[in-house]
Each structure stands twice: as C-alpha cells, then as structure tokens.
PDB file of C-alpha atoms in Angstrom:
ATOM      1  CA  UNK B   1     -29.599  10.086  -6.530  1.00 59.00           C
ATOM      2  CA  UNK B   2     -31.014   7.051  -8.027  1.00 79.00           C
ATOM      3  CA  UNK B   3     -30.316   3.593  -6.437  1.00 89.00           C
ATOM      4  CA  UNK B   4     -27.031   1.883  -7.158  1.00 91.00           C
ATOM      5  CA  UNK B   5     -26.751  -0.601 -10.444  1.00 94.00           C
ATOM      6  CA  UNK B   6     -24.270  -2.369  -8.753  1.00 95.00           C
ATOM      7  CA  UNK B   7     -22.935  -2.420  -4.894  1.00 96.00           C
ATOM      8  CA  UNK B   8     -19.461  -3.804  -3.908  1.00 97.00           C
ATOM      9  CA  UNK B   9     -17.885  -4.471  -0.145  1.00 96.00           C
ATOM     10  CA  UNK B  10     -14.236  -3.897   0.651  1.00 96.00           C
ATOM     11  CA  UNK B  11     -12.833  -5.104   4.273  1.00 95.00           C
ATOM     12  CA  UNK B  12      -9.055  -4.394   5.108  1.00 93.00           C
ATOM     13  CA  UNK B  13      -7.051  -6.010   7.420  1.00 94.00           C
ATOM     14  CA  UNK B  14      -3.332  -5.371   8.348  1.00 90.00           C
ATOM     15  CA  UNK B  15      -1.438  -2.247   9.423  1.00 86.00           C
ATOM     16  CA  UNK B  16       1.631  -1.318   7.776  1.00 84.00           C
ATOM     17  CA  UNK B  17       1.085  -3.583   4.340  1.00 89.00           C
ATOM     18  CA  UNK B  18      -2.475  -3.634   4.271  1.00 91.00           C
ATOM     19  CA  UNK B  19      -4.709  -5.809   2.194  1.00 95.00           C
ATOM     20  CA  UNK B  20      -8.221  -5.433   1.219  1.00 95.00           C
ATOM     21  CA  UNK B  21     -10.742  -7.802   0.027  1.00 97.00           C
ATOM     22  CA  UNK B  22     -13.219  -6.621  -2.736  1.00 97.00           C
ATOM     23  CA  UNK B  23     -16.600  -8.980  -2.708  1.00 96.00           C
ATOM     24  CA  UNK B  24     -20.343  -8.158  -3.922  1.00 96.00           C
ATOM     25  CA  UNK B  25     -23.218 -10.302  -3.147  1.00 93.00           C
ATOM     26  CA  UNK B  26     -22.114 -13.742  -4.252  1.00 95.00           C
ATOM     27  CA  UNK B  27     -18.853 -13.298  -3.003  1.00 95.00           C
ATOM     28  CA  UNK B  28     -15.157 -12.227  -2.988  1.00 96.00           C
ATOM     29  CA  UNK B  29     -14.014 -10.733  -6.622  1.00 96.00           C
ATOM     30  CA  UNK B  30     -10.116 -10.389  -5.472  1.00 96.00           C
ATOM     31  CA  UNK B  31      -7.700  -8.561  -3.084  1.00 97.00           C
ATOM     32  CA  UNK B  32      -5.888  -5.054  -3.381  1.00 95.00           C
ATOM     33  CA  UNK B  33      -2.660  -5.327  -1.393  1.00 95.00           C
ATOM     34  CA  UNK B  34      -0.724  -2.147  -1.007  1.00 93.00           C
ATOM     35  CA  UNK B  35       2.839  -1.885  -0.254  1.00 92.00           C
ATOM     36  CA  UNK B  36       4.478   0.576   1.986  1.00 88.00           C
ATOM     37  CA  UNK B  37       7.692   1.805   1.904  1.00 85.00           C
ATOM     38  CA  UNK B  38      10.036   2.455   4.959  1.00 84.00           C
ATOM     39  CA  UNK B  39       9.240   5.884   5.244  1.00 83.00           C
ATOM     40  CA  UNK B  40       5.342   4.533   5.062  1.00 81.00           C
ATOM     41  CA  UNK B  41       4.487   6.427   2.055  1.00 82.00           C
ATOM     42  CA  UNK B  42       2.511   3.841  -0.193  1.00 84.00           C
ATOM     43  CA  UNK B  43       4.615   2.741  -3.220  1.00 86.00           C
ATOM     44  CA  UNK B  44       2.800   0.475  -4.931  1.00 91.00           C
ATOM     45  CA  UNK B  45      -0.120  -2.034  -5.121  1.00 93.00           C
ATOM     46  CA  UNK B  46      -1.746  -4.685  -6.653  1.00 96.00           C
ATOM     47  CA  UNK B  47      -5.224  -6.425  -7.291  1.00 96.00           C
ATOM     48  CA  UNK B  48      -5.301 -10.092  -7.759  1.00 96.00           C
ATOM     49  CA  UNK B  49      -9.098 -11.016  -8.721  1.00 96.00           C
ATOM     50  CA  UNK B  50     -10.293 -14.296  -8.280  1.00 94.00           C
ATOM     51  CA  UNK B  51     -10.095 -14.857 -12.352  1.00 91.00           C
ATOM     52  CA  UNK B  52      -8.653 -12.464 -14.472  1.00 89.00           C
ATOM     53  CA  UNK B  53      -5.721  -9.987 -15.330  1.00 92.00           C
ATOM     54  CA  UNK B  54      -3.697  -8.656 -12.316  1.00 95.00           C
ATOM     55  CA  UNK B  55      -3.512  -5.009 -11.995  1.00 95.00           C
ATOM     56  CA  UNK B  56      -0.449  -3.232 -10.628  1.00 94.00           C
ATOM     57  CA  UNK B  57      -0.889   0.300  -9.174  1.00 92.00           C
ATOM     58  CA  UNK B  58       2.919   2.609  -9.094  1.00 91.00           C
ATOM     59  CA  UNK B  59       3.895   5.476  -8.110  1.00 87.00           C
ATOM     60  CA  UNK B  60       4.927   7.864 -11.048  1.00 81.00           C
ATOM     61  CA  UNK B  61       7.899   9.847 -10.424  1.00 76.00           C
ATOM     62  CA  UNK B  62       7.598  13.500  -8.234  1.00 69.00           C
ATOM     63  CA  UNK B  63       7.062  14.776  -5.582  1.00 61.00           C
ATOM     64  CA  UNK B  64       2.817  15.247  -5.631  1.00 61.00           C
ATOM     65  CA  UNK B  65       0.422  12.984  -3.585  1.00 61.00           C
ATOM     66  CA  UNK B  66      -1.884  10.834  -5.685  1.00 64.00           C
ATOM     67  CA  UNK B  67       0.198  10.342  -8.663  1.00 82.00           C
ATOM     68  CA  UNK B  68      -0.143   6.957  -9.315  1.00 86.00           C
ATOM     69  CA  UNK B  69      -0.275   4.718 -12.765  1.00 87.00           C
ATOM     70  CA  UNK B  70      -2.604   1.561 -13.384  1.00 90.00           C
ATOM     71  CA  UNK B  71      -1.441  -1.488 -15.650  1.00 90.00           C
ATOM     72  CA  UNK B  72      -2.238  -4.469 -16.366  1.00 90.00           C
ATOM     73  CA  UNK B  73       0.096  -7.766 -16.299  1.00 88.00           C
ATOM     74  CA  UNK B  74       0.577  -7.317 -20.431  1.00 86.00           C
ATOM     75  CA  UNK B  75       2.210  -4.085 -19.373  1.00 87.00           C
ATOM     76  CA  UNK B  76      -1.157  -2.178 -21.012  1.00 86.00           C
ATOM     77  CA  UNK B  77      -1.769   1.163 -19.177  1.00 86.00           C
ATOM     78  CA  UNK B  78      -5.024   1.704 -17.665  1.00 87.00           C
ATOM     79  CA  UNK B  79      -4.963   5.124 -16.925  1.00 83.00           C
ATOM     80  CA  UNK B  80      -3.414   7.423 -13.949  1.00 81.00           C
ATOM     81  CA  UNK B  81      -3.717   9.874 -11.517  1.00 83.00           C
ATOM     82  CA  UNK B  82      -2.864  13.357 -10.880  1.00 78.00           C
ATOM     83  CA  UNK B  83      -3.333  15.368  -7.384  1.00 73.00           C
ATOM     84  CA  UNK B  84      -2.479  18.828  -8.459  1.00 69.00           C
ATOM     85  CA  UNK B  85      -2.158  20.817  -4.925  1.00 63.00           C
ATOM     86  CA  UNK B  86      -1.818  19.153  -1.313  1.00 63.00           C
ATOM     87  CA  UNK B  87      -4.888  21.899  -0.593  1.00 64.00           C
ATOM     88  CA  UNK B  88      -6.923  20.923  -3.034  1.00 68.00           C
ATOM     89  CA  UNK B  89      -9.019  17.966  -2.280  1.00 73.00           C
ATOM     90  CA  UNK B  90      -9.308  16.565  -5.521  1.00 79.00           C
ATOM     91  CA  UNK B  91      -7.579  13.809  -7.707  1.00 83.00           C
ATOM     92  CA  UNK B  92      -7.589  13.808 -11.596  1.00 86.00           C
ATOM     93  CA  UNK B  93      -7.990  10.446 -13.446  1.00 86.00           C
ATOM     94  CA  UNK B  94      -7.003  10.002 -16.853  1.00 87.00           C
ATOM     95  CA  UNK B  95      -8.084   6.938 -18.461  1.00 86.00           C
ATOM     96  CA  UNK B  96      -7.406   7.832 -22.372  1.00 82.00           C
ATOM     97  CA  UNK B  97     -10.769   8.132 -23.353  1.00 81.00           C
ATOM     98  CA  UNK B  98     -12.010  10.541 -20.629  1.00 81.00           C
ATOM     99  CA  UNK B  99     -11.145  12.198 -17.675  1.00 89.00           C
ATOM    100  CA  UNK B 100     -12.678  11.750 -14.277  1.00 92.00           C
ATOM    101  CA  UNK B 101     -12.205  13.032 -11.123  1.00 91.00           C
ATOM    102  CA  UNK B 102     -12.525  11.929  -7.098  1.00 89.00           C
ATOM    103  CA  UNK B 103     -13.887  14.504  -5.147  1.00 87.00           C
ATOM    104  CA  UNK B 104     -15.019  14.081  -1.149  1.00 85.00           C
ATOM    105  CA  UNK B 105     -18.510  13.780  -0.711  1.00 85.00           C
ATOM    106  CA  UNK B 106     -20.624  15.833   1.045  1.00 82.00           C
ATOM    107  CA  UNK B 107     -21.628  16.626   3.710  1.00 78.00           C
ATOM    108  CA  UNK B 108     -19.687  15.537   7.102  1.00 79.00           C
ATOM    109  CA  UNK B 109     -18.762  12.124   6.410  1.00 80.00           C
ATOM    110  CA  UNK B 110     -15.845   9.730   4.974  1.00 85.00           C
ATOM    111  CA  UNK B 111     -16.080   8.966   1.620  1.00 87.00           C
ATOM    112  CA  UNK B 112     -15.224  10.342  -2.222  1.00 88.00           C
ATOM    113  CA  UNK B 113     -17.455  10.366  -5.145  1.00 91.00           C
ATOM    114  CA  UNK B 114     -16.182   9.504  -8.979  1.00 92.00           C
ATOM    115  CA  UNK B 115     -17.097  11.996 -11.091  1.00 92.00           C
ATOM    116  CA  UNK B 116     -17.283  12.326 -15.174  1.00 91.00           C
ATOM    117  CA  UNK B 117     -17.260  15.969 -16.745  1.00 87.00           C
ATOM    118  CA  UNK B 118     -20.899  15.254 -18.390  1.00 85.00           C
ATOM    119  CA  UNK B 119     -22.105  12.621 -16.956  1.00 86.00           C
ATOM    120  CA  UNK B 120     -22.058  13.707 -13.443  1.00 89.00           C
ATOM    121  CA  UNK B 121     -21.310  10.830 -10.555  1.00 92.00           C
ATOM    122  CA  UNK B 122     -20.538   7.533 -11.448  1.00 94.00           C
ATOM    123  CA  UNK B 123     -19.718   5.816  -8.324  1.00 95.00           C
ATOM    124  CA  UNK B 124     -19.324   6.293  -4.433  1.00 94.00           C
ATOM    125  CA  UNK B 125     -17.089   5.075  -1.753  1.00 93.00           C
ATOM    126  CA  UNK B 126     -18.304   4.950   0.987  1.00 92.00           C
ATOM    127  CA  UNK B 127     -15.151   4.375   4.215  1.00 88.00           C
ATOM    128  CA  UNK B 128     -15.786   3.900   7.789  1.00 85.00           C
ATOM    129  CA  UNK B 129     -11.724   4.236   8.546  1.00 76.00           C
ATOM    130  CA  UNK B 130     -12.562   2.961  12.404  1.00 81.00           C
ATOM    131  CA  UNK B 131     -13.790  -0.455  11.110  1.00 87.00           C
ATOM    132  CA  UNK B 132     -11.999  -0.699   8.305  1.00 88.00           C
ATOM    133  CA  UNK B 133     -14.801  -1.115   5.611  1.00 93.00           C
ATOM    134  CA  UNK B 134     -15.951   0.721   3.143  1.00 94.00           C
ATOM    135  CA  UNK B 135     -18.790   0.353   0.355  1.00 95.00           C
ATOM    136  CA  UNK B 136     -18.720   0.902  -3.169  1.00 96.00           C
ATOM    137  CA  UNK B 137     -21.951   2.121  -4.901  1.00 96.00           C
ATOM    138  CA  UNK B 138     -21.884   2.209  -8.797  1.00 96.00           C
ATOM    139  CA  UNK B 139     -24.431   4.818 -10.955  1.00 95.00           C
ATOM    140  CA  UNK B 140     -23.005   4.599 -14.104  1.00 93.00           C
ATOM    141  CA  UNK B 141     -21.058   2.358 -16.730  1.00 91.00           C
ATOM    142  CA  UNK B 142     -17.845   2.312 -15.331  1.00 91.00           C
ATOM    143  CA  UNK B 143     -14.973  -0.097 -15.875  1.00 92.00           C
ATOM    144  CA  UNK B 144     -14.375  -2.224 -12.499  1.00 94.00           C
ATOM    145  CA  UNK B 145     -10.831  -1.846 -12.633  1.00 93.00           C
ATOM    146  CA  UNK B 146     -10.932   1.963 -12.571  1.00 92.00           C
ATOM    147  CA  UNK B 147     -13.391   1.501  -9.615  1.00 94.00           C
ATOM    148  CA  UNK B 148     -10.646  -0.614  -7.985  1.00 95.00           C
ATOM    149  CA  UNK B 149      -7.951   2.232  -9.242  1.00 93.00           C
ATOM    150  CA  UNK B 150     -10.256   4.717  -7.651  1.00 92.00           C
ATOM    151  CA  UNK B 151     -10.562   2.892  -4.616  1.00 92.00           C
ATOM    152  CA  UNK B 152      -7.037   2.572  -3.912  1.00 92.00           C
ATOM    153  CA  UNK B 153      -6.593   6.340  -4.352  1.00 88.00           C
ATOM    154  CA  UNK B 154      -9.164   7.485  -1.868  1.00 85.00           C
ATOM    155  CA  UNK B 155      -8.522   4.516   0.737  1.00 85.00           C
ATOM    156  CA  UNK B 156      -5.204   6.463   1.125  1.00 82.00           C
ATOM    157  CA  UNK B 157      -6.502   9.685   2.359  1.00 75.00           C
ATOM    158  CA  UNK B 158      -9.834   8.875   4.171  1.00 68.00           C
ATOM    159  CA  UNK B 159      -9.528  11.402   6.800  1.00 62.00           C
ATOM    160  CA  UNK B 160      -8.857  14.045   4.260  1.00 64.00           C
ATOM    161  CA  UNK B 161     -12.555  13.421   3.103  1.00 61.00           C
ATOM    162  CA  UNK B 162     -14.297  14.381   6.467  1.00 63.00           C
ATOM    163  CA  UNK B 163     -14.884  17.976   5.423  1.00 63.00           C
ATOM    164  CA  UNK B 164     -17.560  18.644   2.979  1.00 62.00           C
ATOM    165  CA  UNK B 165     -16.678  18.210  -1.112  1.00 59.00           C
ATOM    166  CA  UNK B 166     -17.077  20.618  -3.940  1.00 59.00           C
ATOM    167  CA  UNK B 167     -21.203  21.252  -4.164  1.00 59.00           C
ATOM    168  CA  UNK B 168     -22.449  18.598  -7.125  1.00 56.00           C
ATOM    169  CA  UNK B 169     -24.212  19.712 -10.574  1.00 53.00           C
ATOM    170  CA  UNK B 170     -27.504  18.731 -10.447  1.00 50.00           C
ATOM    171  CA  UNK B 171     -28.470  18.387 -14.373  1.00 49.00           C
ATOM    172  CA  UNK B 172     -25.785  16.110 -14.183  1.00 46.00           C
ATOM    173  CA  UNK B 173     -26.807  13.770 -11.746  1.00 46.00           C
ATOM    174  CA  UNK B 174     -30.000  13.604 -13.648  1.00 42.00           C
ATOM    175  CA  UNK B 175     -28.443  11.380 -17.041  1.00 43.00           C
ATOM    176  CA  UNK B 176     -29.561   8.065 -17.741  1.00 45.00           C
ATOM    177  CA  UNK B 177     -27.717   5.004 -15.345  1.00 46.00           C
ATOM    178  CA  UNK B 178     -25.834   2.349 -17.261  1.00 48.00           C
ATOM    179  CA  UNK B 179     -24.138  -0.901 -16.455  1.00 47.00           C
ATOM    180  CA  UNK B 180     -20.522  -2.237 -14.825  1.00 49.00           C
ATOM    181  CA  UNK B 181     -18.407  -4.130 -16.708  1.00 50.00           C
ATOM    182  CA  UNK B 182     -17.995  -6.084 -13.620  1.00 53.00           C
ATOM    183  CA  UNK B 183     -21.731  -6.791 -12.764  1.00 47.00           C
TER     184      UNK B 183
END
C-alpha cells in the first residue's frame, strides 16, 4: 500500500463514558465522547472539534449492532451505519453519495480498514485496545467526519477485529491517492 496522505492519533481515557482525543501532527483537532447507557450498550456520541460543527452519533432504532446515524448540529445527516449479521464482521456505511464499508484488517492484529466499492481502501485504524490508542492512516479523499464516524464504529468492537478480515482486491488498491478534507 502506498504511504498515508494524511496520519491522525486518537488516545482514550475513561471507562464507562469514555472520551477520546483526535490530534495529527500540530495538534489536537477535537474529542469524541461516547455515552453509555445503564445496561453499557453505547447510545450515543459526540465530536466537539476544536473549530467547527459538532457531530452527534445515535443509535437508530432495532435491535442490530452498529446501527448508528451521523448529524451535524443543523440537524443535516451525514450518513449511517448498518451491521447486517452479529457473524458477519462487517459494517455498511451509507453516506448518500456512496457506500463504504469497515472490514477488519488482516492478518492477526486490531484494527479495521475503510473500504469504497471501486476505489479500494481509503483509510486504516489502527487500535492497540491495551493502551488505549489507536492510529488513523488516510489513502484516499475522504471526508474527516466520516473518518471520525468510522472511528467511533470500530473503537466499539476492537476485539472483534483480532481475526483476519475479508482478503483485499488488489486492482483496487492500485487507484490513484487523493486528499482529506481535513488535511
């Protein structure tokens, strides 16, 4: 794979309502805070960046993991997610325009991949669940609050992406990078 266009950090820190600060190189971009109910599934959360439009991340109603709906504070939907089967390991994103997917990555390691049906992978997070970091590496244009949306997904499930993902298309990984909106 060719080297990242962009790179981003994320460090959480507390247990039951955790918090998680996004930051590249020059520093921190803004904090995803995700809210537990009583039962500890996650409910809901929300990205505060240091300038810009706060993004709210709900649950949509039913009874399937990963269903979850972005929007902005204008009430302007982003896009949402879909987990089809609790044995599947794969979430669907639908953003409008296209639809994406988060898949593990392989090999034996924590982490999902953001993929695009033509395109290939756009972006990789990388989690280390033990000292609660992770790394985001971006291949392709791709809008930085869908990275954050994707984030927030897979940050949920980490140990579910230990085992080895689907095997990736290799024409696709070979398209032309772009840019971040967020760079």
């Amino acid at each position: 794979m060719a080297e990242p266009i962009a790179t981003y950090t994320v460090q959480a820190s507390g247990l039951w309502n955790t918090r998680h600060r996004v930051a590249n190189a020059t520093g921190t971009l803004g904090v995803l805070t995700v809210h537990r109910g009583g039962t500890g599934v996650v409910e809901s959360g929300s990205y505060r960046p240091e300038k810009g439009e706060v993004l709210t991340f709900r649950r949509d109603p039913g009874i399937l993991r990963g269903q979850f709906s972005v929007w902005t504070e204008g009430r302007e939907w982003l896009g949402s997610s879909l987990r089809w089967s609790i044995r599947k390991r794969e979430i669907n994103l639908h953003t409008g325009n296209k639809p994406l997917r988060l898949v593990p990555l392989d090999g034996l390691r924590f982490g999902w991949s953001l993929q695009a049906p033509k395109t290939g992978e756009m972006a990789r997070i990388h989690g280390n669940p033990l000292t609660r970091r992770a790394r985001i590496d971006v291949f392709r244009k791709v809008d930085f609050e869908l990275l954050v949306f994707a984030y927030f997904l897979g940050s949920q499930i980490w140990l579910e992406s230990l085992w080895p993902g689907p095997e990736l298309d290799p024409e696709a990984q070979a398209a032309p990078a772009g840019k971040t909106s967020a760079s």
